[in-house]
JSON list of C-alpha atoms and ligand atoms in Angstrom, two decimals:
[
{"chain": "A", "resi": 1466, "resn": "UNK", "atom": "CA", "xyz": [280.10, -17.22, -73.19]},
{"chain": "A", "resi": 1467, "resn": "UNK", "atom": "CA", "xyz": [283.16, -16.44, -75.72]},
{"chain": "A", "resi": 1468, "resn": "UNK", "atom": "CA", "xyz": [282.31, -13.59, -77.98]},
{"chain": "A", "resi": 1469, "resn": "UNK", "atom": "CA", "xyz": [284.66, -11.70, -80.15]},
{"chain": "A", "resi": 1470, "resn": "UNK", "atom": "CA", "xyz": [283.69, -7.77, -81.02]},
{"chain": "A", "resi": 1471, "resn": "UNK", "atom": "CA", "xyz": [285.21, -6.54, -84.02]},
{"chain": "A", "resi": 1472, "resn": "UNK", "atom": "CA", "xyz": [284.41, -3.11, -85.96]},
{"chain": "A", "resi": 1473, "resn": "UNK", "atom": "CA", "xyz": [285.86, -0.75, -87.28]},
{"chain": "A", "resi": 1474, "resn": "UNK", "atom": "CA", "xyz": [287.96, 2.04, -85.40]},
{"chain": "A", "resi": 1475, "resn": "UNK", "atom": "CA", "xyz": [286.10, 4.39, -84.09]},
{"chain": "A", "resi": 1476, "resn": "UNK", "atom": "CA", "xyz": [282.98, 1.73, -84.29]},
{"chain": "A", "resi": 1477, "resn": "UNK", "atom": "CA", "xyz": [282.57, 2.36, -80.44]},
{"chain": "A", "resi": 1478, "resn": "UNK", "atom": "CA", "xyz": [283.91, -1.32, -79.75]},
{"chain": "A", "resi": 1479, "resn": "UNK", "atom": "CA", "xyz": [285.58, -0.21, -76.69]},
{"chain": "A", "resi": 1480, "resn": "UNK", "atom": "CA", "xyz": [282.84, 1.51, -74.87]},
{"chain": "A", "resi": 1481, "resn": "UNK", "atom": "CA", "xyz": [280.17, -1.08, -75.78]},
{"chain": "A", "resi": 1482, "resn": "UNK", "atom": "CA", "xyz": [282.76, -3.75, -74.45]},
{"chain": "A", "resi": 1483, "resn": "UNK", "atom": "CA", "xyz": [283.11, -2.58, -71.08]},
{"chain": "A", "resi": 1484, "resn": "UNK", "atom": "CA", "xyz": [278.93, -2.53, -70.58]},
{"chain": "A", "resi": 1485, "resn": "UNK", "atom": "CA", "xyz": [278.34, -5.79, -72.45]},
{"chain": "A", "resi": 1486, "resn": "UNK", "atom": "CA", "xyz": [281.29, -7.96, -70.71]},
{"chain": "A", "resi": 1487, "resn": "UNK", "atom": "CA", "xyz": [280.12, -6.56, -67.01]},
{"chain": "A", "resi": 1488, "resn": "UNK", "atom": "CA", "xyz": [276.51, -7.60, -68.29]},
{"chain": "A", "resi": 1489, "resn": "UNK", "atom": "CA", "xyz": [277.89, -11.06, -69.54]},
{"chain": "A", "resi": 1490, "resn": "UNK", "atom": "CA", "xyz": [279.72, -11.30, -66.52]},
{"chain": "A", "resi": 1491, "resn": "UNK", "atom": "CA", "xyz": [283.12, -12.48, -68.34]},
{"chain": "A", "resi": 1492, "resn": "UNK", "atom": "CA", "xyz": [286.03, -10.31, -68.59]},
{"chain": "A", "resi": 1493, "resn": "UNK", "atom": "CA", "xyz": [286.86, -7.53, -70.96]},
{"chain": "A", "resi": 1494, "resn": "UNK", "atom": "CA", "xyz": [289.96, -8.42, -73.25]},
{"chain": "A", "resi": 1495, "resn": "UNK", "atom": "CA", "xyz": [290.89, -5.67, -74.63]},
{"chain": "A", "resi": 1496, "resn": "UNK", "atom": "CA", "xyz": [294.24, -6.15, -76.84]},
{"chain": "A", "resi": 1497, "resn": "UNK", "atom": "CA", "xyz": [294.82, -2.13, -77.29]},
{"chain": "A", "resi": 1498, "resn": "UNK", "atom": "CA", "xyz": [294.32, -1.45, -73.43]},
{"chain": "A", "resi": 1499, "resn": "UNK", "atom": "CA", "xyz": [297.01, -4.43, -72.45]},
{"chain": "A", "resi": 1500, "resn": "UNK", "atom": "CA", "xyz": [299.57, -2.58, -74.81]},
{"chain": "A", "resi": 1501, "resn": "UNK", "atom": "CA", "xyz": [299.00, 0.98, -73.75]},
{"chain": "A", "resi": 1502, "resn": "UNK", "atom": "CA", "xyz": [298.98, -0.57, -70.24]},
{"chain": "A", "resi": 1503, "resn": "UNK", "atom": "CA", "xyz": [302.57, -2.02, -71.20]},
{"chain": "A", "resi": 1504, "resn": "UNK", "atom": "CA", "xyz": [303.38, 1.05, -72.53]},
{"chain": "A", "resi": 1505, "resn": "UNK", "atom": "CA", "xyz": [302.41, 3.36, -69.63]},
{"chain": "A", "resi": 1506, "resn": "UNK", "atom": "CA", "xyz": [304.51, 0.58, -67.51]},
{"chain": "A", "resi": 1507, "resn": "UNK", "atom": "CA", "xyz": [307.83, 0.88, -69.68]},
{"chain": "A", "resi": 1508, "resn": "UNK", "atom": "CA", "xyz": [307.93, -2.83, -70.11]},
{"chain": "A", "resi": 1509, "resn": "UNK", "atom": "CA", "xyz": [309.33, -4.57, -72.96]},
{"chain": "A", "resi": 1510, "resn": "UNK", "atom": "CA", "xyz": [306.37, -5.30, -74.65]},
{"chain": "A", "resi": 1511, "resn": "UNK", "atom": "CA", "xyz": [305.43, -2.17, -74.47]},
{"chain": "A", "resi": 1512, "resn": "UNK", "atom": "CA", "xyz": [308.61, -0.90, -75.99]},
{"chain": "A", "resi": 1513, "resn": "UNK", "atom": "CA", "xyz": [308.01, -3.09, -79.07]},
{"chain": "A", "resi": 1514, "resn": "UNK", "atom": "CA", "xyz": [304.67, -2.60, -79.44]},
{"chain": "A", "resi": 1515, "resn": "UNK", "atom": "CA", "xyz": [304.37, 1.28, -79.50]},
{"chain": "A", "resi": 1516, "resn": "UNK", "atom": "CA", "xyz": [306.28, 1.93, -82.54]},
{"chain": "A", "resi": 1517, "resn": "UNK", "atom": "CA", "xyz": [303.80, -0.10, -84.24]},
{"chain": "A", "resi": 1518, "resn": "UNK", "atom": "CA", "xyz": [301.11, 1.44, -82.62]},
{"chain": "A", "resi": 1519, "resn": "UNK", "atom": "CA", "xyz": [302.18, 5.27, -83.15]},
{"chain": "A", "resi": 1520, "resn": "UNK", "atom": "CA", "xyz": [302.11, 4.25, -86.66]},
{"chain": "A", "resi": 1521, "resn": "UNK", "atom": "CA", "xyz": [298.73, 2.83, -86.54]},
{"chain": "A", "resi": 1522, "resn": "UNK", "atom": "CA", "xyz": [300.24, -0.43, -87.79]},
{"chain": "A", "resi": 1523, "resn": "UNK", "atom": "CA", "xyz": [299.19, -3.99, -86.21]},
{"chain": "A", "resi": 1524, "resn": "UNK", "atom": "CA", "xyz": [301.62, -5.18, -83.80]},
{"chain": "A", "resi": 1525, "resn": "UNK", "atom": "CA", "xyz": [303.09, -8.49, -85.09]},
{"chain": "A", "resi": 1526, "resn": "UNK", "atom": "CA", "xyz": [300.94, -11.38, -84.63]},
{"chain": "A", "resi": 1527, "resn": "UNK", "atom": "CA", "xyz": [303.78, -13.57, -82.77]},
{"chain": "A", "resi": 1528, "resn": "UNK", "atom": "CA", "xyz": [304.42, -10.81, -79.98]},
{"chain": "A", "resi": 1529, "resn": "UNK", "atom": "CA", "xyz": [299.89, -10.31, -79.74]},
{"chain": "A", "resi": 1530, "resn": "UNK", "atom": "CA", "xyz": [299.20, -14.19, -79.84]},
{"chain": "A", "resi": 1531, "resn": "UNK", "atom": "CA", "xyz": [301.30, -14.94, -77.31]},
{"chain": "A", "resi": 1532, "resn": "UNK", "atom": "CA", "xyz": [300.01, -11.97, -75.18]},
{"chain": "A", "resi": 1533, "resn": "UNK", "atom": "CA", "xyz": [296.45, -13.23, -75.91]},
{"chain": "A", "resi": 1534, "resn": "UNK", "atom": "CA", "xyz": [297.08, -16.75, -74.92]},
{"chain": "A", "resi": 1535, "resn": "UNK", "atom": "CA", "xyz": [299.12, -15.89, -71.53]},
{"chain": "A", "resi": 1536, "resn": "UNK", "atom": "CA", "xyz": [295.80, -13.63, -71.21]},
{"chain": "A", "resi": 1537, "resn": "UNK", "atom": "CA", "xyz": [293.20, -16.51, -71.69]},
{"chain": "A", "resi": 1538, "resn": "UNK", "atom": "CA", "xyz": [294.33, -18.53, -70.02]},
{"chain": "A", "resi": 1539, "resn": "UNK", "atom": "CA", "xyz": [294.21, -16.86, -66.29]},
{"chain": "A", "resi": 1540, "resn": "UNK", "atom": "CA", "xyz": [291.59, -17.87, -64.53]},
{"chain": "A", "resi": 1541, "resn": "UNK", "atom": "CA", "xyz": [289.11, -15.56, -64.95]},
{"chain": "A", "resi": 1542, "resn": "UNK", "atom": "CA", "xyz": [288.71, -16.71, -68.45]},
{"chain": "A", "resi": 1543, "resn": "UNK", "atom": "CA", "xyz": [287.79, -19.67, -68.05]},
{"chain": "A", "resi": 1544, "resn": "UNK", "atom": "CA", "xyz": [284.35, -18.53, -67.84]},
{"chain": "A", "resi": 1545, "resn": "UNK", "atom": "CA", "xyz": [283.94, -16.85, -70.75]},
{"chain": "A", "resi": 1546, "resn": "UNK", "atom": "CA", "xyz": [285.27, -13.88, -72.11]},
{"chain": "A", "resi": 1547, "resn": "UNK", "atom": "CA", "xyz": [284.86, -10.49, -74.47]},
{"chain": "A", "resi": 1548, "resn": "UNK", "atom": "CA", "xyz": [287.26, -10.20, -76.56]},
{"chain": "A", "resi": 1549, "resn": "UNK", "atom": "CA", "xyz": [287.74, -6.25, -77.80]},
{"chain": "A", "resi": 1550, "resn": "UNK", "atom": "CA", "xyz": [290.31, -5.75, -81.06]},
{"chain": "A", "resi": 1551, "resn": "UNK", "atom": "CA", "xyz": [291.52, -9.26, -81.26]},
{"chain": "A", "resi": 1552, "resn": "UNK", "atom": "CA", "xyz": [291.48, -11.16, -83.41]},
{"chain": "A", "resi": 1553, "resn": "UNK", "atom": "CA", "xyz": [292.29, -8.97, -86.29]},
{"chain": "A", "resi": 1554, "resn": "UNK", "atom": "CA", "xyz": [294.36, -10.84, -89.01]},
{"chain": "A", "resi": 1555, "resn": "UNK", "atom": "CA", "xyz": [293.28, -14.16, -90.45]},
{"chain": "A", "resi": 1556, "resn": "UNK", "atom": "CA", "xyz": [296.24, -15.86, -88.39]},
{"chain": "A", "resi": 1557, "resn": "UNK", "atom": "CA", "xyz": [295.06, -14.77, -84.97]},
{"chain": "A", "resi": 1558, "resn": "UNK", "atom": "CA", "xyz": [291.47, -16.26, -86.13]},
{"chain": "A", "resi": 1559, "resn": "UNK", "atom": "CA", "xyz": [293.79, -19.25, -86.77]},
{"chain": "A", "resi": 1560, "resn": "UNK", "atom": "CA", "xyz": [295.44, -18.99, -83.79]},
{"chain": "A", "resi": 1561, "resn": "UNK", "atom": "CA", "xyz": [292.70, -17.83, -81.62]},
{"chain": "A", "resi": 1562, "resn": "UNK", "atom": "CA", "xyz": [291.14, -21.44, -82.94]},
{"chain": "A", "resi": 1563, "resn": "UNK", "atom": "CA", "xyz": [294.03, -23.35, -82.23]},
{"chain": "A", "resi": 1564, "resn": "UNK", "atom": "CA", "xyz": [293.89, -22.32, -78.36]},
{"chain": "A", "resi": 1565, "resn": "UNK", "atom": "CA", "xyz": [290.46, -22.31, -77.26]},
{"chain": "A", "resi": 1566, "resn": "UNK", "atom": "CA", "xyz": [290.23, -26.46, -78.96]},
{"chain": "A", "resi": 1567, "resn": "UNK", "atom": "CA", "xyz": [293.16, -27.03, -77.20]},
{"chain": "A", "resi": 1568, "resn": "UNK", "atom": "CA", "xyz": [290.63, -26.71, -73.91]},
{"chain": "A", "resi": 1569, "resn": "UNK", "atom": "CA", "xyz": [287.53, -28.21, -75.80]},
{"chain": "A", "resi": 1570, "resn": "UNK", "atom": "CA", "xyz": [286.31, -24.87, -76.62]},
{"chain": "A", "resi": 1571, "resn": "UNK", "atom": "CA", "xyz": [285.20, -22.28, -79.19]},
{"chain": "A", "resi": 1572, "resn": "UNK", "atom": "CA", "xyz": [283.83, -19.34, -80.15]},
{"chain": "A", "resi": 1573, "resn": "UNK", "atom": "CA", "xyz": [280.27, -18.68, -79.40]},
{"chain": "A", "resi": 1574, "resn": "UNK", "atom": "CA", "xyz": [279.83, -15.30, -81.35]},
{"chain": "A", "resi": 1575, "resn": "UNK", "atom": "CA", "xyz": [281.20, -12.87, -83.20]},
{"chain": "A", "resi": 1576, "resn": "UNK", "atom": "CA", "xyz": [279.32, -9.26, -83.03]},
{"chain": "A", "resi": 1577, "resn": "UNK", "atom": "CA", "xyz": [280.25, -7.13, -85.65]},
{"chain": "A", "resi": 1578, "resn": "UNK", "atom": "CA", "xyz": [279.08, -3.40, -84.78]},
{"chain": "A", "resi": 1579, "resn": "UNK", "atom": "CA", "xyz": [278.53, -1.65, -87.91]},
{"chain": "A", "resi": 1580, "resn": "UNK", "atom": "CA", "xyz": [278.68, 2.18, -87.91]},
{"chain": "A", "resi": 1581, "resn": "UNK", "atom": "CA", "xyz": [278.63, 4.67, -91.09]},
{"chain": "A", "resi": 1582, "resn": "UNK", "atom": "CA", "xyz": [281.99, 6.03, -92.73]},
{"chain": "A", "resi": 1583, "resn": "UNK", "atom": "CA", "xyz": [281.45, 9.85, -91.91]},
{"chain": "A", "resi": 1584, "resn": "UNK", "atom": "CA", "xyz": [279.90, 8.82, -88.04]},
{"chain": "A", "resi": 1585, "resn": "UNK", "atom": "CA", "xyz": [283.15, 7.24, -87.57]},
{"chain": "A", "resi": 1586, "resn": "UNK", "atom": "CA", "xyz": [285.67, 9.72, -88.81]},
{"chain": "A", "resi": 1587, "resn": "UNK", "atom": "CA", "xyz": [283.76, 12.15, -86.48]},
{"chain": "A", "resi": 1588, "resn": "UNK", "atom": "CA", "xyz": [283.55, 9.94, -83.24]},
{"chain": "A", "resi": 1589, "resn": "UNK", "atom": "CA", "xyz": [287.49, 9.50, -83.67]},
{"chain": "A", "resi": 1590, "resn": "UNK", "atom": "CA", "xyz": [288.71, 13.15, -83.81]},
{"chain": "A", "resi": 1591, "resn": "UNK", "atom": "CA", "xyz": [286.06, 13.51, -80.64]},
{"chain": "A", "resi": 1592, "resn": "UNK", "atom": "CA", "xyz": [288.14, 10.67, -79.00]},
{"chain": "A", "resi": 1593, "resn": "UNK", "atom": "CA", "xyz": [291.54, 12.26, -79.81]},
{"chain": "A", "resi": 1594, "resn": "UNK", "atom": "CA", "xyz": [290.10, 15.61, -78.29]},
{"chain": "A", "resi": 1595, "resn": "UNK", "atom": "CA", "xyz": [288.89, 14.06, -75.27]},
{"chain": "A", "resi": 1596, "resn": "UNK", "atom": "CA", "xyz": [291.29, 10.94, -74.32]},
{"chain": "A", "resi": 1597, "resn": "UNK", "atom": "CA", "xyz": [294.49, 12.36, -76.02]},
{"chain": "A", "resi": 1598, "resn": "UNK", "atom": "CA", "xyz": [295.48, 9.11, -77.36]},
{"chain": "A", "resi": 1599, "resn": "UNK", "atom": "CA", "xyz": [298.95, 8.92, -79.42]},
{"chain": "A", "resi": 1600, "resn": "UNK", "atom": "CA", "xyz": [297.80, 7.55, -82.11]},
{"chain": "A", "resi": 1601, "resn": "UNK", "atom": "CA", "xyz": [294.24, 9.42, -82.66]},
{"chain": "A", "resi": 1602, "resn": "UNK", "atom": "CA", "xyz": [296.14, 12.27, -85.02]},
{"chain": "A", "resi": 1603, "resn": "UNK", "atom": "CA", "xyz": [295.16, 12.59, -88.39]},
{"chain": "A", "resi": 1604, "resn": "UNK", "atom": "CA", "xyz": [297.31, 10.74, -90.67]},
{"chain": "A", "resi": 1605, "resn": "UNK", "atom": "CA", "xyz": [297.06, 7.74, -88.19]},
{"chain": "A", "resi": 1606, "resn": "UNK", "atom": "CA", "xyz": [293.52, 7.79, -88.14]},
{"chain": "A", "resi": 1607, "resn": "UNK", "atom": "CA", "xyz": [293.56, 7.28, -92.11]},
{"chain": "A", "resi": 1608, "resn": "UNK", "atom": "CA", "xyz": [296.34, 4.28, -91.61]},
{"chain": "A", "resi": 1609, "resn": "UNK", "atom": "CA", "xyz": [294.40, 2.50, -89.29]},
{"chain": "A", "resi": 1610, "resn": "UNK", "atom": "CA", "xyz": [291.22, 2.74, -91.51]},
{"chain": "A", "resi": 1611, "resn": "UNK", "atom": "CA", "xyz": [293.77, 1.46, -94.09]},
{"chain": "A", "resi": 1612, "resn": "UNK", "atom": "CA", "xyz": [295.10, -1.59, -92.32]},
{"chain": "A", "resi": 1613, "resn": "UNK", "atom": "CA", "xyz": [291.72, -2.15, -91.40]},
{"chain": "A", "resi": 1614, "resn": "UNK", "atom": "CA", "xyz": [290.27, -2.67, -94.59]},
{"chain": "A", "resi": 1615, "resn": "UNK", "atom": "CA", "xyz": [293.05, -4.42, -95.22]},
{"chain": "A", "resi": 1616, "resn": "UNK", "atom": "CA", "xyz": [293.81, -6.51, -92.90]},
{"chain": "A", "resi": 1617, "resn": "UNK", "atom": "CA", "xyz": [290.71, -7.25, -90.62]},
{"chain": "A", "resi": 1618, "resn": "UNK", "atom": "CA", "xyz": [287.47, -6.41, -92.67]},
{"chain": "A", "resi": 1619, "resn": "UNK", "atom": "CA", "xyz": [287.99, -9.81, -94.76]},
{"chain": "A", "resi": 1620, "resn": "UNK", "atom": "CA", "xyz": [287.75, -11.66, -91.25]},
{"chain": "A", "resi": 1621, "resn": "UNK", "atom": "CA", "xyz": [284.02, -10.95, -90.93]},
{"chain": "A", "resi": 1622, "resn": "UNK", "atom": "CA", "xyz": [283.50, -13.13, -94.06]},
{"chain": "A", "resi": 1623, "resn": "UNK", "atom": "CA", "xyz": [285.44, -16.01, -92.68]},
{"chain": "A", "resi": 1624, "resn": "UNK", "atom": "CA", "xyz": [283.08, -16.26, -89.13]},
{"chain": "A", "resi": 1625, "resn": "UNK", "atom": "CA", "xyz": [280.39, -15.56, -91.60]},
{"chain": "A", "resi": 1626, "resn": "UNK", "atom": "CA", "xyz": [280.99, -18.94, -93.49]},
{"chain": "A", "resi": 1627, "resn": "UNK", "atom": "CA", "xyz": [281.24, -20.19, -90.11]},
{"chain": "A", "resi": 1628, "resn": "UNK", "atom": "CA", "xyz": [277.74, -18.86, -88.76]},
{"chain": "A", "resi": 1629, "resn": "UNK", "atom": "CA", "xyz": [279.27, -17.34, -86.01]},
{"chain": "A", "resi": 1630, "resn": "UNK", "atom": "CA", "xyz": [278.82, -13.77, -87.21]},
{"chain": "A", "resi": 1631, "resn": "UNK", "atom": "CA", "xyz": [275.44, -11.48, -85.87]},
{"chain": "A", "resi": 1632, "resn": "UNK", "atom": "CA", "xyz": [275.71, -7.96, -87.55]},
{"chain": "A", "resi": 1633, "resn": "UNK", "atom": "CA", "xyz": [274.39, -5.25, -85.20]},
{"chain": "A", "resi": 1634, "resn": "UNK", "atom": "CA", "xyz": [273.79, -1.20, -85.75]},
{"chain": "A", "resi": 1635, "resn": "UNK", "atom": "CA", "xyz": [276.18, 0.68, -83.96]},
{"chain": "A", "resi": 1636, "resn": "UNK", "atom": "CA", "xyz": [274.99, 4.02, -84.41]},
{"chain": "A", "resi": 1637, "resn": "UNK", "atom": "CA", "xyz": [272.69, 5.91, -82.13]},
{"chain": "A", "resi": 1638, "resn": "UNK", "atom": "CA", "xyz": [273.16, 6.18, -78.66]},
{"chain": "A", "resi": 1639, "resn": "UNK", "atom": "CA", "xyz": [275.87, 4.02, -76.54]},
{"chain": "A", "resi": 1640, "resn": "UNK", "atom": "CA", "xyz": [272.56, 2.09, -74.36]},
{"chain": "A", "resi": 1641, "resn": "UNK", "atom": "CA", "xyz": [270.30, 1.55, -77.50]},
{"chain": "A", "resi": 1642, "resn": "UNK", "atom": "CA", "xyz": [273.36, 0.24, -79.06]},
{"chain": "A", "resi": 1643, "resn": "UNK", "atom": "CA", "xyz": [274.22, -1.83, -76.03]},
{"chain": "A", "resi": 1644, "resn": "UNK", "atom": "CA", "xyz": [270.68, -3.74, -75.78]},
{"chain": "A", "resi": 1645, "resn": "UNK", "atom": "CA", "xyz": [270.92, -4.51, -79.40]},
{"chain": "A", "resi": 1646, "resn": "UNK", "atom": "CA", "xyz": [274.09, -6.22, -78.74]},
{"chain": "A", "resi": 1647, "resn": "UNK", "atom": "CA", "xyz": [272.44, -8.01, -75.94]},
{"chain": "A", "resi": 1648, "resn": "UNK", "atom": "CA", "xyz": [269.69, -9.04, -77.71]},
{"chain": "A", "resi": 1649, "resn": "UNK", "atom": "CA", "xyz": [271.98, -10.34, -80.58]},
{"chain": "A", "resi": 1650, "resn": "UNK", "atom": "CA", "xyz": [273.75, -12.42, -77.58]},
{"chain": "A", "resi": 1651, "resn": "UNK", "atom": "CA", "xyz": [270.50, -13.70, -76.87]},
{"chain": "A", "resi": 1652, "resn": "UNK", "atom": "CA", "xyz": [271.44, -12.78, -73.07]},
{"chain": "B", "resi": 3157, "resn": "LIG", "atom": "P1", "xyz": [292.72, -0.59, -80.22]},
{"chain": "B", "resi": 3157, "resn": "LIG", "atom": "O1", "xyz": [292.68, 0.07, -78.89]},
{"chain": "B", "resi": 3157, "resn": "LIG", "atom": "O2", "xyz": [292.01, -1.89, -80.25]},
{"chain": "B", "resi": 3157, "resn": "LIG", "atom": "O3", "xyz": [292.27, 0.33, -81.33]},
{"chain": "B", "resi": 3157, "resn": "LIG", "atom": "O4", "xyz": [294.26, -0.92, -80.53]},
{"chain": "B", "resi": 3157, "resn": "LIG", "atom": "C1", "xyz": [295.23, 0.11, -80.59]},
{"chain": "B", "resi": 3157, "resn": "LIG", "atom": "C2", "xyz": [296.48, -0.38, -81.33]},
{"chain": "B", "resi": 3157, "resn": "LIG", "atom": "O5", "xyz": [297.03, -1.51, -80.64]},
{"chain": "B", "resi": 3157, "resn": "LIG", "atom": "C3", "xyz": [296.23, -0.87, -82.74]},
{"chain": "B", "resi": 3157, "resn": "LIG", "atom": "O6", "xyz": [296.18, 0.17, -83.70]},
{"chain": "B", "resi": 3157, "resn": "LIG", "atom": "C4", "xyz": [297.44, -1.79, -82.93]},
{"chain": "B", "resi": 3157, "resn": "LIG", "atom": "O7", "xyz": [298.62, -1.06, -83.15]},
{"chain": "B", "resi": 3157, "resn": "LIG", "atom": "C5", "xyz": [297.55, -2.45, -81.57]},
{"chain": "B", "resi": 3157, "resn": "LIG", "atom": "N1", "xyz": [296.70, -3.68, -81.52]},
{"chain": "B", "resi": 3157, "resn": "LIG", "atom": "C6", "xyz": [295.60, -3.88, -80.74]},
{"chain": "B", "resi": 3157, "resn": "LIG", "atom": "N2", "xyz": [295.09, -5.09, -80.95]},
{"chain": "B", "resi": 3157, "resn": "LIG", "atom": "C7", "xyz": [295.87, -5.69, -81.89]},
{"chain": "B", "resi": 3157, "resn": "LIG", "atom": "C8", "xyz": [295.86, -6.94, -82.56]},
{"chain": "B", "resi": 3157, "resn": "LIG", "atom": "N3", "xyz": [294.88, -7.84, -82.32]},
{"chain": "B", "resi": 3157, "resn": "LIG", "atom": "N4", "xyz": [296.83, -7.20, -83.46]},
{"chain": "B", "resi": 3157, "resn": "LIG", "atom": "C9", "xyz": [297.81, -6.32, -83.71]},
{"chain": "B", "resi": 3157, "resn": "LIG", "atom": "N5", "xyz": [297.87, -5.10, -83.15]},
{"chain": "B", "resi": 3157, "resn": "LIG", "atom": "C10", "xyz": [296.92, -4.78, -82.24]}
]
């Protein structure tokens, strides 16, 4: 099964990821935790990609499709995967596309995990309280929301032409929201 989650931040993508891939049984791709893995190692990717991150801006789409691809295509993947925070502009849907055909395949769904604007802001601040992440503060929260809207929100439309999207209610508690996500799945 290939399944893309997308949501906004803060939309609990992460933590519904982790339960729903092990569930699946396909592996967790998780875009954010391969850069702050690079950048906990020092590497060079991880040198590039935090300045973009600290700002809350989207690493460049050259530098995260190639990370992707190198990613998806290890063998773990070729069963299936769950894709968490990729893809997020319209040319890593492109490119996200372009790969999987190149092996026959394609997307199976995309689960968007829809969550209210003031349950959001609120589950964010408890993250940056509790994990300490760099770019929870504040002013980066707002940016992110911004180059969310921006950048990513328009991509639910294009799966939706494609009748790949399934909506589902993120809010409520993590295992309610977890066995409406299966259900959604149809698994
Ligand atoms: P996340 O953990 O998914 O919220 O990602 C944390 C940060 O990593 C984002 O704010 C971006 O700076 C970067 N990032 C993660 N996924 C992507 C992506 N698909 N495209 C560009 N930047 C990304």
């Amino acid at each position: 099964m290939r399944v893309v989650l997308m949501g906004p931040p803060g939309a609990g993508k992460g933590t519904q990821a982790v339960v729903v891939s092990e569930r699946l049984g396909v592996p967790h791709v998780s875009t954010g935790d391969i850069f702050r893995a690079n950048v906990a190692g020092g590497t060079p990717l991880g040198l590039e990609a935090k300045r973009y991150m600290d700002a809350g801006d989207y690493v460049p789409d050259s530098v995260t499709n190639a990370m992707v691809r190198d990613r998806l295509g290890q063998p773990d993947a070729a069963v299936g995967f769950l894709l968490d925070g990729y893809p997020r502009t319209v040319a890593q849907v492109d490119e996200l596309a372009a790969m999987l055909a190149e092996h026959g395949a394609a997307l199976d769904h995309v689960v968007e995990l829809t969550v209210d604007r003031d349950e959001l802001v609120a589950r964010l601040v408890k993250r940056a309280t509790e994990q300490g992440r760099s770019d929870d503060s504040e002013d980066v929260i707002r940016r992110r929301q911004e180059v969310f809207a921006e950048q990513t929100a328009p991509l639910t439309a294009l799966y939706e032409a494609q009748g790949l999207l399934v909506r589902v209610d993120g809010m409520g508690p993590v295992a309610e929201v977890t066995a409406r996500v299966l259900a959604a799945l149809g698994a």
